[in-house]
Structure formats: C-alpha cells, structure tokens
C-alpha cells in the first residue's frame, strides 16, 4: 500500500464533507459544465475519491452515457459506490493510478483537486489528453494561493488545507504548499500546451 492509499483511506469518511464544503460544490459543477458533455458521452474522472462529481456527470451524460471513476484508494471507492443513483447511465469505478489510467478512449476527462498530488503531473495530463484524443476535453480544478496581500488569511487556510489533504511529508506547511502549487502549475501548463 502506498502512502497516498494509506492517507486517503484514513480520510475517506470525512472527505465527503470537504468535497462538498460551501462553494466547492459550485466550483465542481462549473468545471463539469466546462466539459460540454452531451448525452451518450463517456467521461472519466481521475482521482474520483468518494464520487462527489459523479451525480453531476451522470446528469450530463444521461442514461446512454457512461461515467468512469478512477481512484487508487479502495476506501474512497467504497464510499463512492455507496452513493445513491440519482440519474440513469452506467457508472463504473476502477481502482487504479489516475496518473496512468487504464482507459483507452473517452470523450472527456475531469480531474478535481488531484493534479497537485502526482509526482509527474505533466505526464498524467499527457495520459489524460491521449485518452480523449482529438476533439476530446480535459478539465482541471485545483486550489492555489492568491498573490494578493489582502488574501493572507485565505493563503494560510490554503496552506493548512494542502497540509491536511495530502499524504504526509517532512516539509514545512509553506514548503508543502509550494511543492503542491508547482505540481498544479505543471499540470495546468501541460494542458495549455496540449
């Protein structure tokens, strides 16, 4: 078991609260909208966690579409499978590393709050873009610090969130947040290049 699997396995029960905190659910919804999903599409969520995005994705792809959730942590997937079905359409959960997904073809990929945890986020984004091919869509959603001095309280909260929501390291809170931001930036830059 990897550090990430152990860490997220312990957090699976409280993750739903964090994933649906005030404001976060609307960010997730807008990010799902950006994929411009249509009925019948296949959408893959990388690092699906407890499945917080699945209801919104199922609604968009309809009964003829498919939603595939990939996560490395069994406990997260167990929680995702417990979610009640609200709309038609097939949902499949796969325990696998989202940085190297076992998916060959999809119409769209969604990755929320996950790019910052990959060792090589640019390679993960490449794999996701390859899985959707020409005309496919990939959307990322991540937190980051604000450059505004007025945002100091929010930046402190961000640093705490990153420290609490990622597998432990020996880095300081600020160093951990900086490393997280570098990985998120690398993912975003690679997606822009593609």
CSV table of C-alpha atoms in Angstrom, one decimal:
chain,number,residue,atom,x,y,z
A,1,UNK,CA,0.0,0.0,0.0
A,2,UNK,CA,1.4,3.4,-0.9
A,3,UNK,CA,1.5,6.4,1.4
A,4,UNK,CA,-1.3,8.0,-0.7
A,5,UNK,CA,-3.5,4.9,-0.4
A,6,UNK,CA,-3.0,4.8,3.4
A,7,UNK,CA,-3.5,8.5,3.9
A,8,UNK,CA,-6.7,8.8,1.8
A,9,UNK,CA,-8.0,5.5,3.2
A,10,UNK,CA,-8.0,7.1,6.6
A,11,UNK,CA,-9.7,10.3,5.4
A,12,UNK,CA,-12.4,8.6,3.2
A,13,UNK,CA,-15.2,9.1,5.8
A,14,UNK,CA,-14.6,12.9,6.2
A,15,UNK,CA,-13.7,13.6,2.6
A,16,UNK,CA,-17.3,14.0,1.5
A,17,UNK,CA,-17.7,17.0,3.9
A,18,UNK,CA,-14.5,18.6,2.4
A,19,UNK,CA,-15.5,17.8,-1.1
A,20,UNK,CA,-18.9,19.4,-0.7
A,21,UNK,CA,-17.9,22.3,1.5
A,22,UNK,CA,-19.7,25.6,0.8
A,23,UNK,CA,-18.6,27.0,-2.5
A,24,UNK,CA,-16.6,23.9,-3.5
A,25,UNK,CA,-19.7,22.1,-4.9
A,26,UNK,CA,-20.4,25.0,-7.2
A,27,UNK,CA,-16.8,25.1,-8.4
A,28,UNK,CA,-17.1,21.4,-9.2
A,29,UNK,CA,-20.4,22.0,-11.1
A,30,UNK,CA,-18.9,24.8,-13.2
A,31,UNK,CA,-15.9,22.6,-14.0
A,32,UNK,CA,-18.2,19.8,-15.1
A,33,UNK,CA,-20.1,22.3,-17.3
A,34,UNK,CA,-16.8,23.3,-19.0
A,35,UNK,CA,-16.5,19.8,-20.4
A,36,UNK,CA,-19.6,20.5,-22.6
A,37,UNK,CA,-20.8,16.9,-22.1
A,38,UNK,CA,-23.6,15.5,-24.2
A,39,UNK,CA,-26.0,12.6,-23.7
A,40,UNK,CA,-24.2,9.4,-24.6
A,41,UNK,CA,-20.7,10.7,-23.8
A,42,UNK,CA,-18.2,8.8,-21.8
A,43,UNK,CA,-16.5,10.8,-19.1
A,44,UNK,CA,-13.6,9.6,-16.9
A,45,UNK,CA,-13.0,11.2,-13.5
A,46,UNK,CA,-9.3,10.9,-12.5
A,47,UNK,CA,-8.9,10.6,-8.7
A,48,UNK,CA,-12.6,10.4,-8.2
A,49,UNK,CA,-12.3,10.0,-4.4
A,50,UNK,CA,-15.7,9.4,-2.9
A,51,UNK,CA,-17.6,10.3,-6.1
A,52,UNK,CA,-18.6,13.8,-5.3
A,53,UNK,CA,-18.7,14.7,-9.0
A,54,UNK,CA,-20.5,11.6,-10.2
A,55,UNK,CA,-24.1,12.8,-9.8
A,56,UNK,CA,-23.4,15.9,-11.9
A,57,UNK,CA,-21.5,13.9,-14.5
A,58,UNK,CA,-24.3,11.3,-14.8
A,59,UNK,CA,-26.9,14.0,-15.2
A,60,UNK,CA,-24.9,15.5,-18.1
A,61,UNK,CA,-24.2,12.2,-20.0
A,62,UNK,CA,-27.7,10.8,-19.4
A,63,UNK,CA,-28.9,7.2,-19.5
A,64,UNK,CA,-27.0,6.4,-22.7
A,65,UNK,CA,-23.7,7.8,-21.3
A,66,UNK,CA,-21.0,6.4,-19.1
A,67,UNK,CA,-19.1,7.7,-16.1
A,68,UNK,CA,-15.9,6.0,-15.0
A,69,UNK,CA,-14.3,6.9,-11.7
A,70,UNK,CA,-10.7,6.1,-11.2
A,71,UNK,CA,-9.0,6.2,-7.8
A,72,UNK,CA,-6.1,4.5,-6.2
A,73,UNK,CA,-7.7,4.2,-2.8
A,74,UNK,CA,-10.1,1.3,-2.1
A,75,UNK,CA,-11.8,3.1,0.8
A,76,UNK,CA,-12.6,6.1,-1.3
A,77,UNK,CA,-14.1,3.9,-4.0
A,78,UNK,CA,-16.1,2.0,-1.4
A,79,UNK,CA,-17.7,5.4,-0.3
A,80,UNK,CA,-18.3,6.3,-3.9
A,81,UNK,CA,-20.1,3.0,-4.5
A,82,UNK,CA,-22.4,3.8,-1.6
A,83,UNK,CA,-23.8,7.0,-3.3
A,84,UNK,CA,-27.4,6.6,-4.3
A,85,UNK,CA,-28.1,6.5,-8.0
A,86,UNK,CA,-29.9,9.7,-8.9
A,87,UNK,CA,-29.9,9.5,-12.7
A,88,UNK,CA,-29.7,6.9,-15.4
A,89,UNK,CA,-26.5,5.9,-17.1
A,90,UNK,CA,-23.7,3.5,-16.3
A,91,UNK,CA,-21.2,4.2,-13.6
A,92,UNK,CA,-18.0,2.2,-13.2
A,93,UNK,CA,-15.4,2.5,-10.6
A,94,UNK,CA,-11.8,1.3,-11.1
A,95,UNK,CA,-9.1,1.0,-8.6
A,96,UNK,CA,-6.0,2.3,-10.4
A,97,UNK,CA,-3.4,5.0,-10.5
A,98,UNK,CA,-5.0,8.0,-12.2
A,99,UNK,CA,-1.6,9.1,-13.4
A,100,UNK,CA,-1.5,6.0,-15.6
A,101,UNK,CA,-5.2,5.3,-16.2
A,102,UNK,CA,-6.3,2.0,-17.8
A,103,UNK,CA,-8.6,3.9,-20.2
A,104,UNK,CA,-8.0,4.0,-23.9
A,105,UNK,CA,-10.8,6.1,-25.1
A,106,UNK,CA,-13.2,8.7,-23.6
A,107,UNK,CA,-15.0,11.9,-24.7
A,108,UNK,CA,-13.8,13.8,-21.7
A,109,UNK,CA,-11.7,13.7,-18.5
A,110,UNK,CA,-12.3,15.6,-15.3
A,111,UNK,CA,-9.7,15.9,-12.5
A,112,UNK,CA,-10.6,17.9,-9.4
A,113,UNK,CA,-8.2,18.6,-6.6
A,114,UNK,CA,-5.9,15.8,-7.7
A,115,UNK,CA,-3.2,17.3,-10.1
A,116,UNK,CA,-1.1,18.5,-7.2
A,117,UNK,CA,-0.5,15.1,-5.7
A,118,UNK,CA,1.1,13.4,-8.7
A,119,UNK,CA,4.9,13.1,-8.8
A,120,UNK,CA,4.9,14.0,-12.5
A,121,UNK,CA,1.6,15.9,-13.2
A,122,UNK,CA,2.6,16.8,-16.7
A,123,UNK,CA,2.9,13.1,-17.6
A,124,UNK,CA,-0.5,12.5,-16.0
A,125,UNK,CA,-2.1,15.2,-18.1
A,126,UNK,CA,-0.4,13.8,-21.2
A,127,UNK,CA,-2.0,10.4,-20.4
A,128,UNK,CA,-5.4,12.0,-19.9
A,129,UNK,CA,-5.2,14.0,-23.2
A,130,UNK,CA,-4.1,10.9,-25.1
A,131,UNK,CA,-7.2,9.0,-23.7
A,132,UNK,CA,-9.6,11.6,-25.1
A,133,UNK,CA,-7.8,12.1,-28.5
A,134,UNK,CA,-8.6,14.9,-31.0
A,135,UNK,CA,-11.7,16.8,-30.0
A,136,UNK,CA,-11.8,15.4,-26.5
A,137,UNK,CA,-12.0,17.6,-23.5
A,138,UNK,CA,-10.0,17.7,-20.2
A,139,UNK,CA,-10.8,19.9,-17.3
A,140,UNK,CA,-8.8,20.5,-14.1
A,141,UNK,CA,-9.9,22.2,-10.9
A,142,UNK,CA,-7.4,22.9,-8.1
A,143,UNK,CA,-6.8,25.3,-5.3
A,144,UNK,CA,-3.9,27.8,-5.3
A,145,UNK,CA,-2.6,30.7,-3.2
A,146,UNK,CA,-3.5,34.2,-4.1
A,147,UNK,CA,-0.8,36.8,-4.8
A,148,UNK,CA,-2.8,39.5,-3.1
A,149,UNK,CA,-1.6,40.7,0.3
A,150,UNK,CA,-5.3,41.0,1.2
A,151,UNK,CA,-5.6,37.2,0.9
A,152,UNK,CA,-3.2,36.4,3.7
A,153,UNK,CA,-5.9,34.7,5.8
A,154,UNK,CA,-7.1,32.7,2.8
A,155,UNK,CA,-3.5,31.7,1.9
A,156,UNK,CA,-2.9,30.4,5.4
A,157,UNK,CA,-6.1,28.4,5.1
A,158,UNK,CA,-4.8,27.1,1.7
A,159,UNK,CA,-1.5,26.0,3.3
A,160,UNK,CA,-3.4,24.2,6.1
A,161,UNK,CA,-5.7,22.6,3.6
A,162,UNK,CA,-2.8,21.3,1.5
A,163,UNK,CA,-1.0,20.0,4.5
A,164,UNK,CA,-4.1,18.2,5.8
A,165,UNK,CA,-5.3,16.9,2.4
A,166,UNK,CA,-2.1,15.4,1.1
A,167,UNK,CA,0.0,12.4,2.2
A,168,UNK,CA,2.4,13.5,4.9
A,169,UNK,CA,5.9,14.8,4.3
A,170,UNK,CA,8.7,16.2,6.4
A,171,UNK,CA,8.3,19.6,4.6
A,172,UNK,CA,7.1,22.7,6.4
A,173,UNK,CA,3.5,23.8,5.8
A,174,UNK,CA,4.7,26.5,3.4
A,175,UNK,CA,7.2,24.2,1.6
A,176,UNK,CA,4.5,21.6,1.2
A,177,UNK,CA,2.1,24.2,-0.3
A,178,UNK,CA,4.8,25.5,-2.6
A,179,UNK,CA,5.5,22.0,-3.9
A,180,UNK,CA,1.8,21.4,-4.4
A,181,UNK,CA,1.5,24.6,-6.3
A,182,UNK,CA,4.4,23.7,-8.6
A,183,UNK,CA,2.8,20.4,-9.5
A,184,UNK,CA,-0.6,22.1,-10.1
A,185,UNK,CA,1.1,24.7,-12.3
A,186,UNK,CA,3.0,22.0,-14.3
A,187,UNK,CA,-0.4,20.2,-14.9
A,188,UNK,CA,-2.1,23.4,-16.0
A,189,UNK,CA,0.8,24.4,-18.3
A,190,UNK,CA,0.9,21.0,-19.9
A,191,UNK,CA,-2.9,21.1,-20.5
A,192,UNK,CA,-2.5,24.5,-22.1
A,193,UNK,CA,0.3,23.1,-24.4
A,194,UNK,CA,-1.9,20.3,-25.5
